[in-house]
CSV table of C-alpha atoms and ligand atoms in Angstrom, one decimal:
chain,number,residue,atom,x,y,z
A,54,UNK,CA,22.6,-120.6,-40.8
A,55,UNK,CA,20.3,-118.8,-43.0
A,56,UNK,CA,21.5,-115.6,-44.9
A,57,UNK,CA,18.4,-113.0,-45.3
A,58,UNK,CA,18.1,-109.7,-47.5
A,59,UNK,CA,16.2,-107.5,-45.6
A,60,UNK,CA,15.2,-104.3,-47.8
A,61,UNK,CA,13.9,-101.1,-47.0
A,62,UNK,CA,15.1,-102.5,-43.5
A,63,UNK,CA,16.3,-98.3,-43.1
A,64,UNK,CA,12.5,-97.5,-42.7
A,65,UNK,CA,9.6,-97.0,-40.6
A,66,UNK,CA,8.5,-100.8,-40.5
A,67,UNK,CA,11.9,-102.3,-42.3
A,68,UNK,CA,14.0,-101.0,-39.2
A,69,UNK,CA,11.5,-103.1,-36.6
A,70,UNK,CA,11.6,-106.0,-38.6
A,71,UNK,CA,15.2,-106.0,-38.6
A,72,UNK,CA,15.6,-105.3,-35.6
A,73,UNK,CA,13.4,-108.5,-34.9
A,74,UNK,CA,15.2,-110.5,-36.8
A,75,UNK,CA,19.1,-109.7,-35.8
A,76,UNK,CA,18.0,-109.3,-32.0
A,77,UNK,CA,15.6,-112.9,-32.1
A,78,UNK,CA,17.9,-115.1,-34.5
A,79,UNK,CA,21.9,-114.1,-33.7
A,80,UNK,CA,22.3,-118.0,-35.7
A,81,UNK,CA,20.9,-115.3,-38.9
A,82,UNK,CA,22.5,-113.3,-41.1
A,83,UNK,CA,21.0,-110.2,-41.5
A,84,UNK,CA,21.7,-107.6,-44.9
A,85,UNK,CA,20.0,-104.7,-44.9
A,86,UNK,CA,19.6,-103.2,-48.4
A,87,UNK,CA,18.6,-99.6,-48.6
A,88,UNK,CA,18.7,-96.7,-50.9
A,89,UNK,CA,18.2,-94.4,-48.4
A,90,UNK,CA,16.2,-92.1,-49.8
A,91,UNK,CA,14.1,-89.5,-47.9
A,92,UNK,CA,12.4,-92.4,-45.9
A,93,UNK,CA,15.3,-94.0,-44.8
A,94,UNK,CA,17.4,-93.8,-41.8
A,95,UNK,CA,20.2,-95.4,-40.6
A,96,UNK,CA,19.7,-93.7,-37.1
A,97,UNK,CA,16.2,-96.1,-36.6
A,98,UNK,CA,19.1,-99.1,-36.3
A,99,UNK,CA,21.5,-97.4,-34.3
A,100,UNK,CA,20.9,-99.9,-31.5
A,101,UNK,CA,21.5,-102.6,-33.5
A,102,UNK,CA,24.5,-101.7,-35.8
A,103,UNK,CA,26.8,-103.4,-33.8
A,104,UNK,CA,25.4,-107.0,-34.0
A,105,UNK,CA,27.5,-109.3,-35.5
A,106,UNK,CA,24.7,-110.7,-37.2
A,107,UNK,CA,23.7,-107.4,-39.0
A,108,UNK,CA,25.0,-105.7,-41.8
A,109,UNK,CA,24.3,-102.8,-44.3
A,110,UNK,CA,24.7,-102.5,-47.9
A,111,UNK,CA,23.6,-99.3,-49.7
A,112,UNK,CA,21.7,-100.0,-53.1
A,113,UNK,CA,18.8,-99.6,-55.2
A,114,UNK,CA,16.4,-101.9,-56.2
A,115,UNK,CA,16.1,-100.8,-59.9
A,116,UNK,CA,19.6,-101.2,-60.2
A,117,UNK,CA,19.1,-104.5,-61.7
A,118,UNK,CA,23.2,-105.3,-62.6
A,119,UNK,CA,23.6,-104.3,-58.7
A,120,UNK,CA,20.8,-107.0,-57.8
A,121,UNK,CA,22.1,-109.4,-59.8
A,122,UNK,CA,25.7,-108.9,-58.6
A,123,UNK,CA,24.0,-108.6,-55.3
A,124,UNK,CA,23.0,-112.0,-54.9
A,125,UNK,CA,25.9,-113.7,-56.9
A,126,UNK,CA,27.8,-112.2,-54.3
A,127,UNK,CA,25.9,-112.9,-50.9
A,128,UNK,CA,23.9,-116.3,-52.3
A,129,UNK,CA,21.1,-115.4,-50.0
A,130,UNK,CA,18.7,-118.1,-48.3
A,131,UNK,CA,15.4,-115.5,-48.7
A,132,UNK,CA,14.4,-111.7,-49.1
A,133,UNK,CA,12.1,-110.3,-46.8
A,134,UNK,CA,10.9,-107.1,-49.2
A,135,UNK,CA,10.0,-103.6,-47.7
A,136,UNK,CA,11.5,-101.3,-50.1
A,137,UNK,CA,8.9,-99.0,-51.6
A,138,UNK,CA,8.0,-95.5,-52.0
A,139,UNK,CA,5.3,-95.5,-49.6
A,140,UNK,CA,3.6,-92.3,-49.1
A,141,UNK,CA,0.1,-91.8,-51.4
A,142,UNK,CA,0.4,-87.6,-51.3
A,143,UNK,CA,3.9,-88.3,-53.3
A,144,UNK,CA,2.8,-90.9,-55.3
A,145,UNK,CA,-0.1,-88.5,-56.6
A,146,UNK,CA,2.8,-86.0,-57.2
A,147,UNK,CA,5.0,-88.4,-58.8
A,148,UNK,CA,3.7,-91.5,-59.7
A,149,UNK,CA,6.6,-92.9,-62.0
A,150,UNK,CA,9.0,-93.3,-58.8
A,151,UNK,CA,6.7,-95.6,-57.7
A,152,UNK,CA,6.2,-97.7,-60.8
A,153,UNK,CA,10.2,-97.5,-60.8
A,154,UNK,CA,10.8,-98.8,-57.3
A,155,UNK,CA,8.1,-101.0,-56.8
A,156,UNK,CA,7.2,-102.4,-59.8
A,157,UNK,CA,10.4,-102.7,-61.5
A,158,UNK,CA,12.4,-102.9,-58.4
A,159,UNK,CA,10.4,-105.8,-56.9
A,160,UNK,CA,11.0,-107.3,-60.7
A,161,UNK,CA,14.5,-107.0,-60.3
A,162,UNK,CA,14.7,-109.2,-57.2
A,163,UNK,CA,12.6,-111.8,-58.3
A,164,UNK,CA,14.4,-112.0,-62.0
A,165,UNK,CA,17.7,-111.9,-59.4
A,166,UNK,CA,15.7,-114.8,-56.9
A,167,UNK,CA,14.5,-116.9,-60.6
A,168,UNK,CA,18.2,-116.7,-62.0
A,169,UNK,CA,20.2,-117.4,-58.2
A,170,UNK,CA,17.7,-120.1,-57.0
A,171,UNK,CA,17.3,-122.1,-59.9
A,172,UNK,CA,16.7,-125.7,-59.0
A,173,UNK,CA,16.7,-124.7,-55.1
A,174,UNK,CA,13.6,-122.9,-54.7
A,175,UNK,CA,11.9,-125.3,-52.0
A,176,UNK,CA,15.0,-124.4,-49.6
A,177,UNK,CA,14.3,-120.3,-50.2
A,178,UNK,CA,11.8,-118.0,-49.8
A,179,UNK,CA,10.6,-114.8,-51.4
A,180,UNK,CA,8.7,-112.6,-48.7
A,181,UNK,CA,6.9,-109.5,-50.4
A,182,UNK,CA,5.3,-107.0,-47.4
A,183,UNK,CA,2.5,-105.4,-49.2
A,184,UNK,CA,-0.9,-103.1,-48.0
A,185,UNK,CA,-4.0,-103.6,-47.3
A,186,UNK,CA,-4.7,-100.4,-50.1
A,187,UNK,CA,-4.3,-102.9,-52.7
A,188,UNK,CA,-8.0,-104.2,-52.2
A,189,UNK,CA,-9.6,-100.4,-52.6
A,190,UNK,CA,-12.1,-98.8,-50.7
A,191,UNK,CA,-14.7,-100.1,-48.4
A,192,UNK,CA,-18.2,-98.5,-47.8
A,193,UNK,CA,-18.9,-97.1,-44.4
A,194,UNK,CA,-20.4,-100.1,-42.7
A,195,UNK,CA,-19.4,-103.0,-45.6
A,196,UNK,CA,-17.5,-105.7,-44.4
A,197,UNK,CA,-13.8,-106.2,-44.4
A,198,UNK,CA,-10.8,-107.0,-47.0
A,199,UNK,CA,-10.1,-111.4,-46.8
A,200,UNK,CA,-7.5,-112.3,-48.8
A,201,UNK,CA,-10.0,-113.0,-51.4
A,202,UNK,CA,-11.1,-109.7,-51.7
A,203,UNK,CA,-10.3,-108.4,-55.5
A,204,UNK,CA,-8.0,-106.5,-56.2
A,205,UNK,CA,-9.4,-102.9,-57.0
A,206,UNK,CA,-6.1,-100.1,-56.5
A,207,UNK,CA,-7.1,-96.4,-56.7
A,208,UNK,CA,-4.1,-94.7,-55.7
A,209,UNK,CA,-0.7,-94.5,-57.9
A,210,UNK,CA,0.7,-95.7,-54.6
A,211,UNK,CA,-1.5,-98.8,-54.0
A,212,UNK,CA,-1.8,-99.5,-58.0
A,213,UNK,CA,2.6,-100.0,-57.7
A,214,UNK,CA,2.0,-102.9,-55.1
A,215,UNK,CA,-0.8,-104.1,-56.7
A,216,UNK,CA,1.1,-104.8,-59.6
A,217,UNK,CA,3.7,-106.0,-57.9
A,218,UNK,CA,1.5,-108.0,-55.6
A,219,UNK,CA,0.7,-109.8,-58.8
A,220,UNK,CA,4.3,-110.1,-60.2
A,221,UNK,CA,4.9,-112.1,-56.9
A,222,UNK,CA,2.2,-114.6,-57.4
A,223,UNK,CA,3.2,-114.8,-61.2
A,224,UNK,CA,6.5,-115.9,-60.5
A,225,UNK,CA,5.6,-118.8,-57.9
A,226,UNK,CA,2.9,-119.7,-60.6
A,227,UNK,CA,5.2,-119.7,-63.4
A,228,UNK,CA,8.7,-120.2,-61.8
A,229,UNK,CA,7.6,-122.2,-58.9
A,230,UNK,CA,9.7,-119.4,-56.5
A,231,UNK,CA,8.7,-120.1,-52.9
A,232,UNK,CA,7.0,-116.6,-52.3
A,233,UNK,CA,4.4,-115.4,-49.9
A,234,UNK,CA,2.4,-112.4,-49.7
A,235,UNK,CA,1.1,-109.9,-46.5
A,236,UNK,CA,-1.4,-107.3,-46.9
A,237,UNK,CA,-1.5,-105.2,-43.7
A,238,UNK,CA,-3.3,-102.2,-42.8
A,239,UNK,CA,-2.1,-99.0,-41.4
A,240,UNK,CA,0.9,-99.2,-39.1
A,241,UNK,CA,1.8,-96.6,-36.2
A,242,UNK,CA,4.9,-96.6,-33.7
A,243,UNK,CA,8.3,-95.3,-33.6
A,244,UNK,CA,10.4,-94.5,-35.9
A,245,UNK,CA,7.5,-93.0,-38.6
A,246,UNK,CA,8.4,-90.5,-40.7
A,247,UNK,CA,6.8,-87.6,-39.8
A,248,UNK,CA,4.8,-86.7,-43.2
A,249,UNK,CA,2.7,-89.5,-42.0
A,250,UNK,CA,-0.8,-88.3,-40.1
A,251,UNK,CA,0.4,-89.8,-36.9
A,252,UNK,CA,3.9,-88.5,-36.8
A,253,UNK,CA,3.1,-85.7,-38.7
A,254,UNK,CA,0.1,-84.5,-36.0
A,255,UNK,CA,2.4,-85.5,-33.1
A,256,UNK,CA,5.1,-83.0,-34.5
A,257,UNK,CA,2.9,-80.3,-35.6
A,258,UNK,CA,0.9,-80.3,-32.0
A,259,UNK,CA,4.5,-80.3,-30.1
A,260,UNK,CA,4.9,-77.0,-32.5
A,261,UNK,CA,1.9,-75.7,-32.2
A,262,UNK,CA,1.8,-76.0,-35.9
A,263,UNK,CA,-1.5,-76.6,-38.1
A,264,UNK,CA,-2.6,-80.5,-37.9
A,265,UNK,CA,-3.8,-80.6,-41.7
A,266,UNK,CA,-7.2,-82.9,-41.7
A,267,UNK,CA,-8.1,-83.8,-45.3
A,268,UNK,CA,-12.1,-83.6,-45.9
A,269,UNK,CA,-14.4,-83.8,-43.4
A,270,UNK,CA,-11.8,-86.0,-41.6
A,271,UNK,CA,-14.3,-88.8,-41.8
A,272,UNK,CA,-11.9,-91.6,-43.8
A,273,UNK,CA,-11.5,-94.4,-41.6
A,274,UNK,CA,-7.9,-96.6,-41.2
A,275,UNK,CA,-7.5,-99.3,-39.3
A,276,UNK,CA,-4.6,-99.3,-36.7
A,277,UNK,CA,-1.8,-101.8,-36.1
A,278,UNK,CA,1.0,-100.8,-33.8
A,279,UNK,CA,4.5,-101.7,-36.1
A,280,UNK,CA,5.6,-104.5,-33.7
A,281,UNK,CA,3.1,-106.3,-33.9
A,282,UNK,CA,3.8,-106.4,-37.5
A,283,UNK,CA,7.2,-107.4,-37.6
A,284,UNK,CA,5.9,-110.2,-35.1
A,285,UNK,CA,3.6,-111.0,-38.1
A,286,UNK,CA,6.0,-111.1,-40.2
A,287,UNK,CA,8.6,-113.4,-38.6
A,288,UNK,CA,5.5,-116.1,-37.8
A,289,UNK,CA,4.4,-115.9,-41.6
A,290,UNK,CA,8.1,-116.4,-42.7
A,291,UNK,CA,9.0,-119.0,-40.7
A,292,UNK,CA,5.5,-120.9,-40.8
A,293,UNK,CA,3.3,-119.5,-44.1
A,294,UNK,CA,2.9,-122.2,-47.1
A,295,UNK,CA,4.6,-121.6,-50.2
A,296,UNK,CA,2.5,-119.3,-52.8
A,297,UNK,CA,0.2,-118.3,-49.3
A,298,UNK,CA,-1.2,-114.8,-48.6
A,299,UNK,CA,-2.1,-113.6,-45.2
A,300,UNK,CA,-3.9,-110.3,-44.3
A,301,UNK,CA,-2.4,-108.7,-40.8
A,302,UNK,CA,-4.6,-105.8,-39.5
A,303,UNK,CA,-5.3,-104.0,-36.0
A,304,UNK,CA,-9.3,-104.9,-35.7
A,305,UNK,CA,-8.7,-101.3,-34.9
A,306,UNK,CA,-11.1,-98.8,-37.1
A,307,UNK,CA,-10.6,-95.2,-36.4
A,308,UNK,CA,-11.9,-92.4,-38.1
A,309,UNK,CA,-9.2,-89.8,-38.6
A,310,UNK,CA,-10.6,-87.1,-36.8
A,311,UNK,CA,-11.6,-89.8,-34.1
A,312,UNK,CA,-8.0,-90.2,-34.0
A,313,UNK,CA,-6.8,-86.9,-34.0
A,314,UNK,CA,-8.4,-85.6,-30.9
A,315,UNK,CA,-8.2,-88.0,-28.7
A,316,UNK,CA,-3.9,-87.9,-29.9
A,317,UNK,CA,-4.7,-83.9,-29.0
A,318,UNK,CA,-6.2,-85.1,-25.5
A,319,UNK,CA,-3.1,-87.4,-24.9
A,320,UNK,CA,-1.1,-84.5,-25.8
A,321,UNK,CA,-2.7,-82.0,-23.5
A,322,UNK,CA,-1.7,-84.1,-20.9
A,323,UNK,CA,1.9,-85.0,-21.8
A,324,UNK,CA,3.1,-81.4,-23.0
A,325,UNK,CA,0.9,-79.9,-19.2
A,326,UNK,CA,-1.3,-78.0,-21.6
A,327,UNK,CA,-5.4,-76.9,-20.8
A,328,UNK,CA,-7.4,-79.7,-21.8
A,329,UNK,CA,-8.8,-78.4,-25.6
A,330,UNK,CA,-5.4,-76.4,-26.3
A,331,UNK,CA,-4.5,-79.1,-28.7
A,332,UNK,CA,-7.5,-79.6,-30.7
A,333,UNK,CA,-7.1,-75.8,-31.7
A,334,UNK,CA,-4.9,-76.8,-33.9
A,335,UNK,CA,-7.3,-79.0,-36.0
A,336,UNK,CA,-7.7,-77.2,-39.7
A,337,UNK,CA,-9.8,-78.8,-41.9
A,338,UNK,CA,-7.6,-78.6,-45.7
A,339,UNK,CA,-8.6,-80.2,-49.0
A,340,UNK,CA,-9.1,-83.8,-49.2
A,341,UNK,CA,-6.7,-86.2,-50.8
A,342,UNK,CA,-6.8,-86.6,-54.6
A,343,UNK,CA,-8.9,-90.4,-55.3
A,344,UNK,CA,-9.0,-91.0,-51.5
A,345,UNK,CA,-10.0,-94.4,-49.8
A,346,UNK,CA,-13.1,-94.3,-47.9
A,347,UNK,CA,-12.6,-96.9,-45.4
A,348,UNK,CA,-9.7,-99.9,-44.6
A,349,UNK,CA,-10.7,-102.7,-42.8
A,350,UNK,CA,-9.2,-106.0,-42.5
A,351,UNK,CA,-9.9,-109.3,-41.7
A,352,UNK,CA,-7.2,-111.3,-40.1
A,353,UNK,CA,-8.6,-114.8,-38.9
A,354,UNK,CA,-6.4,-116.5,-41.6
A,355,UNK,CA,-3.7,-115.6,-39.9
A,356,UNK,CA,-5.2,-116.2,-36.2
A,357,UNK,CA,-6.3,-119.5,-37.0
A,358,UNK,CA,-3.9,-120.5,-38.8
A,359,UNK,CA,-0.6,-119.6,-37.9
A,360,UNK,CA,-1.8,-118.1,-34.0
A,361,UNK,CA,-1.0,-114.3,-34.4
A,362,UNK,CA,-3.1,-111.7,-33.0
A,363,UNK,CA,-2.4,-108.1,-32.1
A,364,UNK,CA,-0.8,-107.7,-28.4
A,365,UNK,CA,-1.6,-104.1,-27.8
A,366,UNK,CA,-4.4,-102.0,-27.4
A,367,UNK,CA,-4.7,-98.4,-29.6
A,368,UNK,CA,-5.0,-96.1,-26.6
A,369,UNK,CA,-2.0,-97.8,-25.0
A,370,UNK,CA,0.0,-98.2,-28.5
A,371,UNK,CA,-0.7,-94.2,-29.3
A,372,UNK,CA,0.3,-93.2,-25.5
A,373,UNK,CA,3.8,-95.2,-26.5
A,374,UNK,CA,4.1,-93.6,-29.6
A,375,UNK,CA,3.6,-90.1,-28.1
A,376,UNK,CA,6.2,-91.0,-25.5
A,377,UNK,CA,8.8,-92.1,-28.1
A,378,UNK,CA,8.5,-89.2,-30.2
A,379,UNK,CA,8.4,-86.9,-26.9
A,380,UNK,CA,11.7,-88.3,-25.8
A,381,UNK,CA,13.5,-88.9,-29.1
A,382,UNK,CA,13.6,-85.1,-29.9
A,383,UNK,CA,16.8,-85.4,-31.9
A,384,UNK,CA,15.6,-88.1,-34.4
A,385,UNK,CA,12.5,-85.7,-34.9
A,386,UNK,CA,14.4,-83.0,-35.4
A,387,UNK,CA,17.1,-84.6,-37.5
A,388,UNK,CA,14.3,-85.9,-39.5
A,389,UNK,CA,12.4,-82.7,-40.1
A,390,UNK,CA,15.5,-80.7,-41.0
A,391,UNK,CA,16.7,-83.5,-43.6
A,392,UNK,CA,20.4,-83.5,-41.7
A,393,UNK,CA,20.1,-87.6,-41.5
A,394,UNK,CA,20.7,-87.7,-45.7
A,395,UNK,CA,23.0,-85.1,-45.8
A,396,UNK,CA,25.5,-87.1,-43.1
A,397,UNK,CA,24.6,-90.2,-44.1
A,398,UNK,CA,25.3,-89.6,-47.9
A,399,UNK,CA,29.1,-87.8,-46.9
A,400,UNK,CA,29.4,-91.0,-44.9
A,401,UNK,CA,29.1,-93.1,-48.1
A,402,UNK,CA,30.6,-91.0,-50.3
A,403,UNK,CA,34.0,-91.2,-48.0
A,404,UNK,CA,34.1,-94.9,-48.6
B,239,NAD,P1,9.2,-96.2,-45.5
B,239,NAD,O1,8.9,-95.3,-46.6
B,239,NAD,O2,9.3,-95.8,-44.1
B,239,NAD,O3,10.5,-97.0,-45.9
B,239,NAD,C1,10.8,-97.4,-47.2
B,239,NAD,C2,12.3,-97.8,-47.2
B,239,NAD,O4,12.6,-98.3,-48.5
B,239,NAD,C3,13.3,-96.6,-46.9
B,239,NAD,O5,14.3,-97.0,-46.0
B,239,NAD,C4,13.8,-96.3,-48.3
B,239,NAD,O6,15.2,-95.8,-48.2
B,239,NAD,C5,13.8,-97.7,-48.9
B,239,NAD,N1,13.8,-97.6,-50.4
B,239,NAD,C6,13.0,-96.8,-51.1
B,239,NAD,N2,13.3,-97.0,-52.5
B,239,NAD,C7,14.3,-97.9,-52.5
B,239,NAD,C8,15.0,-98.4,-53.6
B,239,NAD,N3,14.8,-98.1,-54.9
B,239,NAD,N4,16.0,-99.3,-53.3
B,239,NAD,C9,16.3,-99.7,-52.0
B,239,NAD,N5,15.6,-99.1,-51.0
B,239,NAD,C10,14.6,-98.3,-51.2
B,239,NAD,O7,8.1,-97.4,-45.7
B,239,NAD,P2,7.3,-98.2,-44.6
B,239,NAD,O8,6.1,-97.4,-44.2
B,239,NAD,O9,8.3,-98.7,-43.6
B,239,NAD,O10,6.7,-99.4,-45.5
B,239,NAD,C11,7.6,-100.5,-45.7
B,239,NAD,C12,6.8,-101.5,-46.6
B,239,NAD,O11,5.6,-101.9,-46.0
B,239,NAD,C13,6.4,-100.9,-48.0
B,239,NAD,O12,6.5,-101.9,-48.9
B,239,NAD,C14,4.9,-100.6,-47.8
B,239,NAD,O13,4.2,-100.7,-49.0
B,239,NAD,C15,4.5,-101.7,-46.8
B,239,NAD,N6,3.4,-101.3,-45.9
B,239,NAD,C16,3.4,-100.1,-45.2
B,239,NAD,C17,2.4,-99.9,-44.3
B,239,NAD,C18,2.4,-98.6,-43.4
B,239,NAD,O14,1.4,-98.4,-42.7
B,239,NAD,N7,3.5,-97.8,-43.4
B,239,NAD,C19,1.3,-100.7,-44.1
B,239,NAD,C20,1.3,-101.9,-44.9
B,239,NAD,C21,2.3,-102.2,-45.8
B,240,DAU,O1,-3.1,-99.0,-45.3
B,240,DAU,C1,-1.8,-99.2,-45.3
B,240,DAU,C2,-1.1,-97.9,-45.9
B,240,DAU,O2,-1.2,-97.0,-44.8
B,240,DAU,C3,0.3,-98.1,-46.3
B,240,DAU,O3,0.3,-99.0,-47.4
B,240,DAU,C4,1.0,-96.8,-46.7
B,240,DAU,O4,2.3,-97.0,-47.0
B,240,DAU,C5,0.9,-95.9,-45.5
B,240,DAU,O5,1.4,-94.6,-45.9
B,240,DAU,C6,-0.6,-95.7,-45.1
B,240,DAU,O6,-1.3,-95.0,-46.1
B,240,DAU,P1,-2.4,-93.9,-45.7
B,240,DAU,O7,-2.6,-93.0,-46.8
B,240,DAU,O8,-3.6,-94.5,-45.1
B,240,DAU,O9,-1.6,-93.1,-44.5
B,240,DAU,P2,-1.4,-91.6,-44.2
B,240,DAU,O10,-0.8,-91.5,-42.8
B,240,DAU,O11,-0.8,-90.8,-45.3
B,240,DAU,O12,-2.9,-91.1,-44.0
B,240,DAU,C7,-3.8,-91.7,-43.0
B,240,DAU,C8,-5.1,-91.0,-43.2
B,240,DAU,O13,-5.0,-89.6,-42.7
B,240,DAU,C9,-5.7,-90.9,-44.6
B,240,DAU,O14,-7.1,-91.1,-44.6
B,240,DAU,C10,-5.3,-89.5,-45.1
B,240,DAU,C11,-5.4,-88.7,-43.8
B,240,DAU,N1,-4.4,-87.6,-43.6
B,240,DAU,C12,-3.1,-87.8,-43.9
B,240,DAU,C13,-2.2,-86.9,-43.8
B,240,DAU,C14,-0.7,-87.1,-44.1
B,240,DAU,C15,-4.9,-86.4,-43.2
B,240,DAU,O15,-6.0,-86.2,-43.0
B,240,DAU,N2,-3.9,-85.4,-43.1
B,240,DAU,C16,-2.6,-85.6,-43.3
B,240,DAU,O16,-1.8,-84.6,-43.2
């Protein structure tokens, strides 16, 4: 029976691959270790919460006595690590969370993983979930990130898992942890907090709000539907070599304002609106601070390798997505309004 730390696993992409894990290995012992901060939600694992093989512990990553006590208390087999601050626009605002959570935080665990593991570490694993943002920016029509691609971080955001990117890979080169790396690219599904440009557009269209495009709206992502992802992720835990890095990515290039009309189109049809009501929402607004031209990743390591390959198609994935967030009006709304923390935090403090 394997004991796993899962953190961040009260997020967008931590809540799939929990739920992943607790629904496709009951033998496992799922933790869940949150903060909860703005991002997190315990309402993304409602289905879930039930599981005998799932439970939640409320802490922070910096706290590095609560880490330590942490794992002298649950002995863990491996950490799968999402927790992060994760948006860029907030990182630009406030950079020094960042370094905070994911820098020191991600320190914490491994100091916690180097002290607990000691003499063990072929039997346990160290699984940091990083972005494809750590590689930079790519020119229009120039190639893709490999995982050999240099490291070249512009944003706050992306400079944080850089760094701790390369903490990771200091600590199997020094310490001889068992840890492996992903880089992935942008993800879209449920569950994604609407400040986000899928979620965000989605809400603002359904409110015939503003959808905010930065620049010219020309910046390209490339698109991976958060399943698929947490699919990813289970294969490269359960298969990847110690010390390995894998990038996971869509083949999926969009350019943002690509994107956002045809989301308007699949709108106009699911809201009964005149085709082009949507779009009108479109405002062009000032471009992101430093922002990334172009992501683009390669990911035949992990085809060839290890088998994975995306299983849906964009238009199919964003018709889901629009569907989920169409009939899941009270997590939107509970979202929007902020009411999640405020129960969720009286809930804790009662105990
Ligand atoms: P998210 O912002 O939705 O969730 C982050 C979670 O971490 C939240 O539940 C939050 O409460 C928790 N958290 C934050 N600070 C914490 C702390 N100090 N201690 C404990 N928990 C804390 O993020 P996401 O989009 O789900 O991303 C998850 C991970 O995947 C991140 O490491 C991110 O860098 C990486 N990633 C994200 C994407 C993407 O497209 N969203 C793509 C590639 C990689
Ligand atoms: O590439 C992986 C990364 O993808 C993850 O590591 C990050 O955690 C995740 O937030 C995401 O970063 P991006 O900055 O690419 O995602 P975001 O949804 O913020 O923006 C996507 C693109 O849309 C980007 O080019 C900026 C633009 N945008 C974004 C918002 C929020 C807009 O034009 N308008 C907006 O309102």
């Amino acid at each position: 029976m394997k004991k796993i730390i899962i953190t961040g696993g009260a997020g967008f992409i931590g809540s799939h691959v929990v739920r992943r894990f607790v629904n496709t290995y009951p033998d496992y012992q799922i933790i869940n270790l949150d903060k909860l901060t703005y991002a997190g939600n315990l309402m993304n694992l409602k289905d879930i919460e039930q599981q005998a093989n799932y439970r939640f512990v409320k802490g922070d990553i910096v706290d590095a006595a609560f880490i330590d006590e942490l794992f002298a208390s649950e002995q863990p087999d491996a950490i799968i690590h999402l927790a992060a601050e994760s948006h860029v626009d907030r990182s630009i605002s406030n950079p020094t969370e960042f370094v905070m959570t994911n820098v020191l935080g991600t320190v914490n665990l491994l100091n916690a993983a180097r002290k607990y593991w000691a003499g063990q570490y072929a039997d346990k694993r160290f699984y940091h979930v990083s972005t494809d943002e750590v590689y930079g920016a790519l020119a229009m029509d120039s190639g893709m990130f490999t995982e050999t691609t240099s490291y070249d971080p512009h944003s706050p955001y992306s400079a944080s898992k850089a760094s701790s990117d390369h903490f990771v890979r200091a600590y199997h080169d020094t310490y001889g942890i068992d840890a492996v790396i992903s880089n992935c690219s942008n993800n879209y599904g449920s569950h994604h907090f609407p400040e986000k440009l899928i979620p965000l557009a989605i809400h603002n269209i359904k409110n015939n709000k503003s959808i905010p495009v930065y620049g010219k709206g020309e910046n390209i992502r490339d698109w991976l539907w958060v399943e698929d992802h947490a699919r990813a992720i289970d294969v490269i835990f359960h298969q990847a070599k110690a010390g390995s890095t894998y990038n996971i990515g869509g083949h999926n290039e969009w350019k943002n304002i690509d994107l956002i009309y045809l989301l308007c189109q699949i709108m106009d049809r699911k809201l009964g609106r005149a085709a082009g009501e949507s779009a009108k929402l479109i405002t062009y607004v000032t471009d992101r601070a430093g922002h990334d031209l172009r992501y683009a990743i390669d990911a035949s390591k992990l085809k060839n390798e290890l088998g994975w390959e995306p299983s849906l198609q964009f238009e199919e994935g964003l018709e889901k997505t629009v569907d989920w967030y169409l009939s899941n009006e009270e997590w939107l709304n509970e979202v929007t309004s902020g009411h999640y923390q405020a129960y969720y935090q009286e809930q804790y403090a009662k105990r």
